[in-house]
Short mmCIF file of C-alpha atoms in Angstrom, two decimals:
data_model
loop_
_atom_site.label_atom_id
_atom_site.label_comp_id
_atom_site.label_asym_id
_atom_site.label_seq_id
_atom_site.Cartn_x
_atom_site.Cartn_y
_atom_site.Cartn_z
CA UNK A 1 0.00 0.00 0.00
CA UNK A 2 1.24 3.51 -0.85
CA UNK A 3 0.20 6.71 0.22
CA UNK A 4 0.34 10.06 -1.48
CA UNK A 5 3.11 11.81 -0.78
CA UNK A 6 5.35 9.61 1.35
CA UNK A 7 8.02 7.15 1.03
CA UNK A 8 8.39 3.66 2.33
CA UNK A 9 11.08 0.98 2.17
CA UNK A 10 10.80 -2.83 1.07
CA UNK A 11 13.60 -4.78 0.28
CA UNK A 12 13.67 -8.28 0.05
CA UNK A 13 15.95 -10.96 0.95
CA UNK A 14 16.74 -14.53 0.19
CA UNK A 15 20.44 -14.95 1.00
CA UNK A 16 21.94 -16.87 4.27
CA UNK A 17 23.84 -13.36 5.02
CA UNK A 18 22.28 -10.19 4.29
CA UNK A 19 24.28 -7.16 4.02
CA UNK A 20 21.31 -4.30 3.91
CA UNK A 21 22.93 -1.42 2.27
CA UNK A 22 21.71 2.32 0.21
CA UNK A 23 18.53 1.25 -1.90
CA UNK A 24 15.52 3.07 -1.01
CA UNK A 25 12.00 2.45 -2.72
CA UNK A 26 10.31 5.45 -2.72
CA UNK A 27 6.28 5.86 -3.56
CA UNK A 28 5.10 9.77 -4.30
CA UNK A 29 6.51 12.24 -5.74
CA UNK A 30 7.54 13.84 -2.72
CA UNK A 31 7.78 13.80 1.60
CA UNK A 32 5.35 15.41 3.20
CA UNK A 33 5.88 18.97 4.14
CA UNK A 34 8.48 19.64 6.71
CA UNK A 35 9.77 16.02 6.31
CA UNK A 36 13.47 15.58 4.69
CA UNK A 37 12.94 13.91 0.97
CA UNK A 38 15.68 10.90 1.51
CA UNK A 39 15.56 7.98 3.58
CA UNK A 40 18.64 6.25 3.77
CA UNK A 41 19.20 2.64 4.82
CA UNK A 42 22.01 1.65 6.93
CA UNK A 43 24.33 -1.30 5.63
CA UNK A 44 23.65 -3.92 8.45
CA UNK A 45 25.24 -7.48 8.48
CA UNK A 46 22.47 -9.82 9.65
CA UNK A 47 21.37 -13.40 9.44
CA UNK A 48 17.54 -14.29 8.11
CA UNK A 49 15.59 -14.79 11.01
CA UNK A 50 16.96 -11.74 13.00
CA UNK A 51 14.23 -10.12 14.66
CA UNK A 52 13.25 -7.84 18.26
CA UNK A 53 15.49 -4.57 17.59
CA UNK A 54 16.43 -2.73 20.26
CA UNK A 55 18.13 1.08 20.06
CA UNK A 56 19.96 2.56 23.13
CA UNK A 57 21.43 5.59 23.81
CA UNK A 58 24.14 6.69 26.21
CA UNK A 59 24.88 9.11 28.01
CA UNK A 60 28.47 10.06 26.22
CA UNK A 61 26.22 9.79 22.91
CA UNK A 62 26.92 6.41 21.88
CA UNK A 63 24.23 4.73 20.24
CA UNK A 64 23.70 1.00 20.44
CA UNK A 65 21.69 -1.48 18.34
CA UNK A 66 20.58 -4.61 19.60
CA UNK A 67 18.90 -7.71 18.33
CA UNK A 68 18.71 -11.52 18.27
CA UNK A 69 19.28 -13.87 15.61
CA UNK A 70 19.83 -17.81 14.79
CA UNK A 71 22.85 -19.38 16.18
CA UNK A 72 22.87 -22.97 15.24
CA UNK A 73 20.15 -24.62 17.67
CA UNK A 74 20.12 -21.68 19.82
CA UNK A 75 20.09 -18.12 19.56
CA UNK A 76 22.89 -15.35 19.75
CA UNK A 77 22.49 -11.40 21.21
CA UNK A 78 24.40 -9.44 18.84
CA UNK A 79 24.70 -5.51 19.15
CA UNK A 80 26.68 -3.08 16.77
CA UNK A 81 27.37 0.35 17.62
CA UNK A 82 26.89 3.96 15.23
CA UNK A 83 29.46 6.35 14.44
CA UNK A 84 27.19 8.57 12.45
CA UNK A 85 27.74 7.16 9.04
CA UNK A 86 27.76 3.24 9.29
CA UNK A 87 27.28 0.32 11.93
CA UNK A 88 29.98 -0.99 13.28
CA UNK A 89 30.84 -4.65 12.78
CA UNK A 90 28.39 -6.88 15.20
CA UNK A 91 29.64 -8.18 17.96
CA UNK A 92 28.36 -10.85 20.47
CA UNK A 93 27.31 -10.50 24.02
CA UNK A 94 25.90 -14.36 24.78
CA UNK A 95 24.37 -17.16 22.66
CA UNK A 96 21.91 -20.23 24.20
CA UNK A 97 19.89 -23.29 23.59
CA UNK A 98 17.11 -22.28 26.00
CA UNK A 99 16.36 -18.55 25.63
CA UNK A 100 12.70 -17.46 25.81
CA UNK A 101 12.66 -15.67 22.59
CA UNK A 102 9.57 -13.63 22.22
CA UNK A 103 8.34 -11.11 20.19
CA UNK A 104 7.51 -8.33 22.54
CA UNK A 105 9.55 -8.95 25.03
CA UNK A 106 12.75 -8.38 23.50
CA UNK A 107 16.68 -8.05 25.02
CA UNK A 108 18.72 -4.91 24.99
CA UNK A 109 22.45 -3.97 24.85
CA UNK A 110 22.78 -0.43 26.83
CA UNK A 111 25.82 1.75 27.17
CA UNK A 112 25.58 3.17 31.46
CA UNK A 113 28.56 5.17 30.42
CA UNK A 114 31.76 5.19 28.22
CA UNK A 115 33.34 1.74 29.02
CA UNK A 116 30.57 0.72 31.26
CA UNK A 117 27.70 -1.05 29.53
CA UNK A 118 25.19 -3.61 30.47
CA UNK A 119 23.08 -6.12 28.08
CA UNK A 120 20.33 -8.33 28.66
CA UNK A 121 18.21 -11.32 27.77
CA UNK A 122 16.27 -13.72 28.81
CA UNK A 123 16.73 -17.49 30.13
CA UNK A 124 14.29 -20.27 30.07
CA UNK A 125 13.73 -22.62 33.66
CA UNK A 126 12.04 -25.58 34.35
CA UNK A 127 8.35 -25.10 34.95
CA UNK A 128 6.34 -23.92 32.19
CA UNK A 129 6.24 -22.17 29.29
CA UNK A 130 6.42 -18.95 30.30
CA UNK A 131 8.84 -19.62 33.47
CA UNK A 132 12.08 -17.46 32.24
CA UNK A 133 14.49 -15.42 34.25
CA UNK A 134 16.31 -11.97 33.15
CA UNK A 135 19.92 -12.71 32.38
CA UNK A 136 22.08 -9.95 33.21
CA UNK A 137 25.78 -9.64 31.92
CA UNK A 138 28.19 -6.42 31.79
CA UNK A 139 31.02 -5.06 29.66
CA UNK A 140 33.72 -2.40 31.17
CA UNK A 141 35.51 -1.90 27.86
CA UNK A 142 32.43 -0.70 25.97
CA UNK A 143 31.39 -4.04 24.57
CA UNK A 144 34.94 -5.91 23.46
CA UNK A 145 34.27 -8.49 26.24
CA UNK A 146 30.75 -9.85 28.56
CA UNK A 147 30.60 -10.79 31.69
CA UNK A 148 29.29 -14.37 33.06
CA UNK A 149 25.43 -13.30 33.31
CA UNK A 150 23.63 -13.00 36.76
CA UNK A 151 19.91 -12.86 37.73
CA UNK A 152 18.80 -9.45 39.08
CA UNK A 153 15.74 -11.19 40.97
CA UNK A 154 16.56 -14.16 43.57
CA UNK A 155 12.73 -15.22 44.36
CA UNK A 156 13.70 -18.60 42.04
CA UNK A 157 10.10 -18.77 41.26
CA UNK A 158 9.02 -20.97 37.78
CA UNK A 159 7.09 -17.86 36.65
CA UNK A 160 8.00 -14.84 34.24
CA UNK A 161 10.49 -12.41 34.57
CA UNK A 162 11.01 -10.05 31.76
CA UNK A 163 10.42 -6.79 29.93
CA UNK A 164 13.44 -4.75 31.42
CA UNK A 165 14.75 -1.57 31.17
CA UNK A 166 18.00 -0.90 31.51
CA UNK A 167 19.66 2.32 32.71
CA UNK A 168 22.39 4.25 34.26
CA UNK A 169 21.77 5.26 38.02
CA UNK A 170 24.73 6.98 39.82
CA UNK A 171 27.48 5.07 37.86
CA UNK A 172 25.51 1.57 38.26
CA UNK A 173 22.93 -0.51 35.94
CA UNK A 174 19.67 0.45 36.88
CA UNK A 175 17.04 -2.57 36.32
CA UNK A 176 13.42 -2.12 35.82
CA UNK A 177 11.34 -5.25 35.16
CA UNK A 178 7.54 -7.41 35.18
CA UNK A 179 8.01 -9.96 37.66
CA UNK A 180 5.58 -12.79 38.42
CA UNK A 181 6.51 -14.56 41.66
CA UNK A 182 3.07 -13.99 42.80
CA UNK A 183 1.11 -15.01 40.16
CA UNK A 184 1.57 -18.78 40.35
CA UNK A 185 -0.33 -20.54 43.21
CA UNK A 186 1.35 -23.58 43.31
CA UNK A 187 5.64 -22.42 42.85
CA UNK A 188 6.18 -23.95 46.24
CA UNK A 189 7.41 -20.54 47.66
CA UNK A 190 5.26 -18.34 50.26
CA UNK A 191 4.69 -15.74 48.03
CA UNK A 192 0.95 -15.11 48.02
CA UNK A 193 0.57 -17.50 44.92
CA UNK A 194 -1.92 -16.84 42.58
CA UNK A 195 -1.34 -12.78 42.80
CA UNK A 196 -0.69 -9.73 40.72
CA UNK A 197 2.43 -8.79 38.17
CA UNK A 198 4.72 -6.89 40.03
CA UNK A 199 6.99 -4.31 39.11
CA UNK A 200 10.66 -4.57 40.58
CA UNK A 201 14.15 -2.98 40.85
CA UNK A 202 17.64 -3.52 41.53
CA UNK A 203 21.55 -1.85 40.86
CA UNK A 204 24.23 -3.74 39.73
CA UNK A 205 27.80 -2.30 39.60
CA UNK A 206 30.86 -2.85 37.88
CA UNK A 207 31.55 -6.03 39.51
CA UNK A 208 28.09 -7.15 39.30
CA UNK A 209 26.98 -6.84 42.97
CA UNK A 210 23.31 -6.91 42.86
CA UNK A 211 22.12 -3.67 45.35
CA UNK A 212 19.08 -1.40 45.86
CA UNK A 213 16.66 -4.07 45.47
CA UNK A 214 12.71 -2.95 45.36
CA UNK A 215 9.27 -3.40 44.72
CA UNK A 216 8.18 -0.24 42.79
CA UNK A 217 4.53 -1.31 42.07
CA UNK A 218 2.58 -4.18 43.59
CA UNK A 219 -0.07 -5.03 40.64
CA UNK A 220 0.68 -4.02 37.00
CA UNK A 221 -0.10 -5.00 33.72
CA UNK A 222 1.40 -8.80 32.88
CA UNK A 223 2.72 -8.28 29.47
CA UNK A 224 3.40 -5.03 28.58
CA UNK A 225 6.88 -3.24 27.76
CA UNK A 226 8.40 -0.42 30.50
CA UNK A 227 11.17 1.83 29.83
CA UNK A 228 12.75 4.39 30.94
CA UNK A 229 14.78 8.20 30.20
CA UNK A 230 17.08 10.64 32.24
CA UNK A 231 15.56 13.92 33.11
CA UNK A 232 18.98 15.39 33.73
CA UNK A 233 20.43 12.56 35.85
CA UNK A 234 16.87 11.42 37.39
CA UNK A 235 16.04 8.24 36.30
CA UNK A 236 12.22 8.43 35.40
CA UNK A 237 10.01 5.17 34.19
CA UNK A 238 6.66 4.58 32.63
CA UNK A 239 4.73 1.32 32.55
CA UNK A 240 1.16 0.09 32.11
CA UNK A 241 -0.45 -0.10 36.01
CA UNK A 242 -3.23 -2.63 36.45
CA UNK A 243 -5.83 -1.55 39.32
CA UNK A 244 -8.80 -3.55 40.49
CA UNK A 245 -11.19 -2.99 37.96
CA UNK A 246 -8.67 -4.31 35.48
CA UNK A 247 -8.05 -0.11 34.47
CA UNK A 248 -4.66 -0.58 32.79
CA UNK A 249 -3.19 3.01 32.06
CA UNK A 250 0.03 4.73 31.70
CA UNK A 251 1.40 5.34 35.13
CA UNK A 252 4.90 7.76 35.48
CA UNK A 253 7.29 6.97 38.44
CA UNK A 254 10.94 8.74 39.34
CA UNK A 255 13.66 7.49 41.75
CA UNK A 256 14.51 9.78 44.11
CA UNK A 257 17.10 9.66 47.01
CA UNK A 258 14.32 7.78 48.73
CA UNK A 259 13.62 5.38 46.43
CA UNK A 260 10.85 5.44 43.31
CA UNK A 261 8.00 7.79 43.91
CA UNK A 262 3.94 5.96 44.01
CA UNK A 263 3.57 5.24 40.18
CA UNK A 264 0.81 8.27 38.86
CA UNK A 265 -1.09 8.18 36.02
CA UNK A 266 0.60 10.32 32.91
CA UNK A 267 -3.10 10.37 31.73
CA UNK A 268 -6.54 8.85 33.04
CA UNK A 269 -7.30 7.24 29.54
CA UNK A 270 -9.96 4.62 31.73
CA UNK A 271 -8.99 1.69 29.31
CA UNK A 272 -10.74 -1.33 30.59
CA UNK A 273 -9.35 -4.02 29.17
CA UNK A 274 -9.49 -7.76 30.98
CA UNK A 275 -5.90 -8.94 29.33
CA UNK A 276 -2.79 -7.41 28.74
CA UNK A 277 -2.83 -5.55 24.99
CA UNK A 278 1.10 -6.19 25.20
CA UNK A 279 2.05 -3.20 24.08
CA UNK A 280 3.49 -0.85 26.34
CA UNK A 281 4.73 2.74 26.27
CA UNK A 282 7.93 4.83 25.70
CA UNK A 283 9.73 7.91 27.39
CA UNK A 284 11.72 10.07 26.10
CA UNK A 285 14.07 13.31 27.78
CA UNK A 286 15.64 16.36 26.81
CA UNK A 287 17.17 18.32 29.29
CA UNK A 288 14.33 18.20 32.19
CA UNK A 289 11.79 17.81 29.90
CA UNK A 290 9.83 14.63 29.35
CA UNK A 291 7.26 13.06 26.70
CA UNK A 292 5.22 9.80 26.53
CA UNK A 293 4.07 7.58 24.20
CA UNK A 294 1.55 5.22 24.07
CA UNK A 295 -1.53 3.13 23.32
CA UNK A 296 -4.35 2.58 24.17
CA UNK A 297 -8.17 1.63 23.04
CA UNK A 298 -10.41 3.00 26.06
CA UNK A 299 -13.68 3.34 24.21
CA UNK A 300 -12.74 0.28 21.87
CA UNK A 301 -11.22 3.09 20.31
CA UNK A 302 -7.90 2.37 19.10
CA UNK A 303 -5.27 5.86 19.48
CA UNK A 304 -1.67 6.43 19.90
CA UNK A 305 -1.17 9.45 22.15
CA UNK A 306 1.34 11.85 22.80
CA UNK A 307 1.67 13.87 26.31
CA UNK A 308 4.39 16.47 27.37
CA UNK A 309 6.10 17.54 30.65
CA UNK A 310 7.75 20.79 31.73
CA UNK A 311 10.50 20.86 34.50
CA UNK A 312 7.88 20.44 36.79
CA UNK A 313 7.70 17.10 35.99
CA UNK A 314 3.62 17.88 35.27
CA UNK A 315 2.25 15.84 32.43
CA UNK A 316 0.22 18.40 29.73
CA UNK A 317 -3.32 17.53 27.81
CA UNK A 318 -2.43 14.27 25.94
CA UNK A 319 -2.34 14.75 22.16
CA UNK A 320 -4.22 12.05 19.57
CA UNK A 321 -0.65 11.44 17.33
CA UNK A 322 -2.72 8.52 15.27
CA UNK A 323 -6.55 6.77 15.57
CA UNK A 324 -8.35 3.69 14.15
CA UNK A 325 -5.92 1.85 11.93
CA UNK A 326 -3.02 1.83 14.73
CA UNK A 327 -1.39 -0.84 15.78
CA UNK A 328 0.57 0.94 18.39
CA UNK A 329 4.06 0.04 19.14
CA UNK A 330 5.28 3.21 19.82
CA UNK A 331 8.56 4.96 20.48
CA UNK A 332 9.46 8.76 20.77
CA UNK A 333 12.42 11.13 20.60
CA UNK A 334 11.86 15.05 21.87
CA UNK A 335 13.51 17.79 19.49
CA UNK A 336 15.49 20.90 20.55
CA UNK A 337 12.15 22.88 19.84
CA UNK A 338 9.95 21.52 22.33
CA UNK A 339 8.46 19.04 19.98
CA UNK A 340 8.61 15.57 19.73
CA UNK A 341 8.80 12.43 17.07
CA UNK A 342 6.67 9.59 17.70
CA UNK A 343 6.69 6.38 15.60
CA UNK A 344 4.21 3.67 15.48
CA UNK A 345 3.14 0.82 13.09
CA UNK A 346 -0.06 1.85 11.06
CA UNK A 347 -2.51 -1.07 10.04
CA UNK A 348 -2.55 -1.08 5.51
CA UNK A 349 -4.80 -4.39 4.90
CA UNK A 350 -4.02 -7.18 3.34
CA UNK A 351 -1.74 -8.20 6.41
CA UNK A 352 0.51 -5.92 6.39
CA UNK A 353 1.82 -2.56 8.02
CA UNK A 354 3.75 0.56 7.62
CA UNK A 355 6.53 1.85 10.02
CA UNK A 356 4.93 5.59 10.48
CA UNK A 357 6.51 9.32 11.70
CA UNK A 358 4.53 11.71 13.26
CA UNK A 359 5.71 15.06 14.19
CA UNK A 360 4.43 16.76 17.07
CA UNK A 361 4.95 20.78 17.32
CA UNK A 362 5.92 22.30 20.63
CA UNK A 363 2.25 23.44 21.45
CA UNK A 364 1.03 19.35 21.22
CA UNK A 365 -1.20 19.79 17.64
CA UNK A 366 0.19 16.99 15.30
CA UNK A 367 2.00 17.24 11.90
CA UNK A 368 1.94 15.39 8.97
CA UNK A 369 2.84 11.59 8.73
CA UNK A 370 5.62 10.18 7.58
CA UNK A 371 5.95 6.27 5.98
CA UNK A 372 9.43 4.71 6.30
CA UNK A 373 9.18 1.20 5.28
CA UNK A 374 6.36 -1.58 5.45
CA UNK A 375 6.38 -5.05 7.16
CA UNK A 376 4.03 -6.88 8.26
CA UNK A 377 1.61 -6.67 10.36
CA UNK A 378 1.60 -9.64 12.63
CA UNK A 379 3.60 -10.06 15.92
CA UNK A 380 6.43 -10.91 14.47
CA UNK A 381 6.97 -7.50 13.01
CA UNK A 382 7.43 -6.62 16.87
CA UNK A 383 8.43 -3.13 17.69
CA UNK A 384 10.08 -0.48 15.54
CA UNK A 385 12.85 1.71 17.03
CA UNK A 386 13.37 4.93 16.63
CA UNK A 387 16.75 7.41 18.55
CA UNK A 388 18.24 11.09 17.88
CA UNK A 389 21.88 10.83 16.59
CA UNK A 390 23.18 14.32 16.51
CA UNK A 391 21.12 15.54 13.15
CA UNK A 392 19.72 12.39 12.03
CA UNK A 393 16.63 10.19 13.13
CA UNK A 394 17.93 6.54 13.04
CA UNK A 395 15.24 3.95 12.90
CA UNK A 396 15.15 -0.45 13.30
CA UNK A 397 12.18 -2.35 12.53
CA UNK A 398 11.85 -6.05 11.67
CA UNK A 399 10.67 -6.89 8.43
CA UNK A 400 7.92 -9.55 7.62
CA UNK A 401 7.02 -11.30 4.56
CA UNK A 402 4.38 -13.82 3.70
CA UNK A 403 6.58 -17.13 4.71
CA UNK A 404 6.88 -16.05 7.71
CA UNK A 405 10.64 -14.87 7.43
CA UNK A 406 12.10 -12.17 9.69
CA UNK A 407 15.39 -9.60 8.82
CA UNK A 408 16.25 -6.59 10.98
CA UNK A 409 16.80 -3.53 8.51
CA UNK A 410 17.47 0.23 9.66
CA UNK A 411 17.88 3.24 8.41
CA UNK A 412 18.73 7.09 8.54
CA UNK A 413 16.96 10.16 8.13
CA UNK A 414 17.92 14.07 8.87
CA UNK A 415 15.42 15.72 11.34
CA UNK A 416 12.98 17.47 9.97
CA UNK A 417 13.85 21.87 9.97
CA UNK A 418 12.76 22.85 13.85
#
């Protein structure tokens, strides 16, 4: 499907190593106004089946891509790192025989500060099929060599663990992640069984001594992505809460020298939904200021939304960024005007999708759309990426075709005149 005035990239691949490199397929005769005309893709050496991108940037400016791929019976986390023309070569952090690969909840390799870097995935235990543990591991020469992983949770529960975020916290690995040693009644642990989701934290340092451990929320949603951004050095997080009437909106937490603040709703959306939508919500800093992403269908009305902060930390009036044919699957940058990018994959029939751009001004209204490249539009399409890198917008999606087959492309684009 192509849309008037917009471009979109598709290409193809049948070889056992694909080196994705400079051809973009463009549909219209032109980008839409106050979009740059060329998309670029980035020369990326992958294998078929590579799937669940991941983009992470540090505080020194690095940028880091991450994403998992075939590794003879098992499966490998590879990363590669941007200078602001080309990927470096991939590198490898770990490879398995009994990872719990999934399509939404995906690993991540994240520089905490020059040499300092952390990476994550996750590791399948005995118990069922969704009984996995977060596998931690940690680099202090910026990626050339991985630590032995560890397990930032010790309740040794056969129940999930998963959907991190990593990030730095006063020279440490911050960890942010869904854990579910409540929710099985019969783990043989005196955990409450049969509970909620819960939402937990810990530090690990240089030598990967686990610290600051804590429960941050005691009843969230079970599936959904968190994340979290740096409002100067405050580590702030956003995840979908779950209260009794099964209300699962956007709630905003920070970590202060106390520990992190009662989760708050970024919005009151009122979605009442009785499973998890898997699909969870992104954060994004500049300076003090903060913006949100994310969906939701309160009103079995499907709409990606968009809300603000100042330095107050005080969320604004959410703005509608897309409605009725999202999919959701957000992620966000904020520009040096005020304004923000938010990407999300757009429903086009037929089974598949289109990897979107939507400018938001400083004042909230929305711009005009953007299409960088089509996939599908089943799960395995997973979530698109999207970071700043000085000048350009630098996106990762996984592309879909009919067979089922999987390749992780990316590619560059300037940002749009602020």
């Amino acid at each position: 499907m192509c849309r008037p005035k917009a471009r979109q990239t598709r290409i193809r691949h049948s070889v056992a190593l694909a080196v994705i490199a400079g051809i973009v397929c463009a549909c219209g005769d032109s980008a839409p106004d106050g979009w740059p005309a060329d998309i670029e893709s980035l020369a990326l050496t992958v294998l078929p089946g590579s799937a669940q991108p991941n983009l992470a940037s540090g505080p020194g400016g690095e940028l880091v891509l991450s994403w998992q791929e075939p590794a003879g019976d098992g499966t490998a986390l590879r990363f590669a790192s941007f200078d602001g023309e080309a990927w470096s070569e991939a590198n490898t952090v770990a490879t398995g025989d009994r990872w719990f690969v999934n399509w939404a909840d995906f690993p991540s390799v994240v520089p905490i500060d020059g040499d300092y870097w952390a990476a994550h995935w996750l590791a399948k235990r005995d118990g069922g099929t969704y009984a996995y543990d977060v596998a931690v591991s940690v680099s202090t020469d910026a990626g050339d060599n991985w630590s032995r992983a560890i397990t930032p949770h010790d309740d040794g529960t056969a129940t999930e663990h998963g959907f991190v975020s990593l990030f730095p916290v006063d020279g440490k690995a911050g960890a942010r992640w869904l854990d579910g040693r409540n929710t099985s009644p019969d783990d043989g642990h005196d955990h409450g069984g049969g509970g909620a989701m819960t939402l937990r934290s810990a530090t690990i340092d240089h030598e990967q001594a686990l610290a600051d451990a804590a429960l941050v929320d005691n009843r969230v949603c079970d599936c959904c992505q968190t994340d979290v951004a740096l409002a100067g050095t405050t580590p702030v997080a956003v995840y979908r809460n779950r209260d009794d009437g099964e209300i699962r909106d956007i709630y905003v937490s920070r970590l202060e020298d106390s520990g992190w603040t009662t989760g708050s709703p970024g919005a009151d959306d009122g979605w009442e939904i009785a499973g998890c939508p898997v699909n969870g919500p992104a954060i994004a800093a500049h300076g003090e200021q903060l913006a949100v992403a994310w969906f939701t269908a309160a009103g079995n009305e499907p709409r990606v939304r968009y809300a603000a902060s100042g330095s107050d930390g005080v969320f604004g009036t959410p703005t509608d960024v897309a409605s009725g044919d999202t999919l959701g699957r957000v992620d966000l940058v904020i520009l040096d005007d005020g304004g923000a990018i938010v990407s999300h994959l757009r429903n086009a029939g037929d089974g598949m999708a289109e990897v979107v751009l939507r400018r938001i001004a400083p004042d909230g209204s929305a711009g005009d759309s953007l299409i960088v490249a089509s996939t599908g539009a089943g799960r395995m399409s997973g979530f698109p990426q999207l970071a700043r890198f000085n000048d350009n917008l630098i996106m990762a999606w996984t592309d879909t075709d009919a067979s089922g087959s999987t390749l992780v492309r990316t590619a560059r684009l300037a940002l749009p005149p602020q």
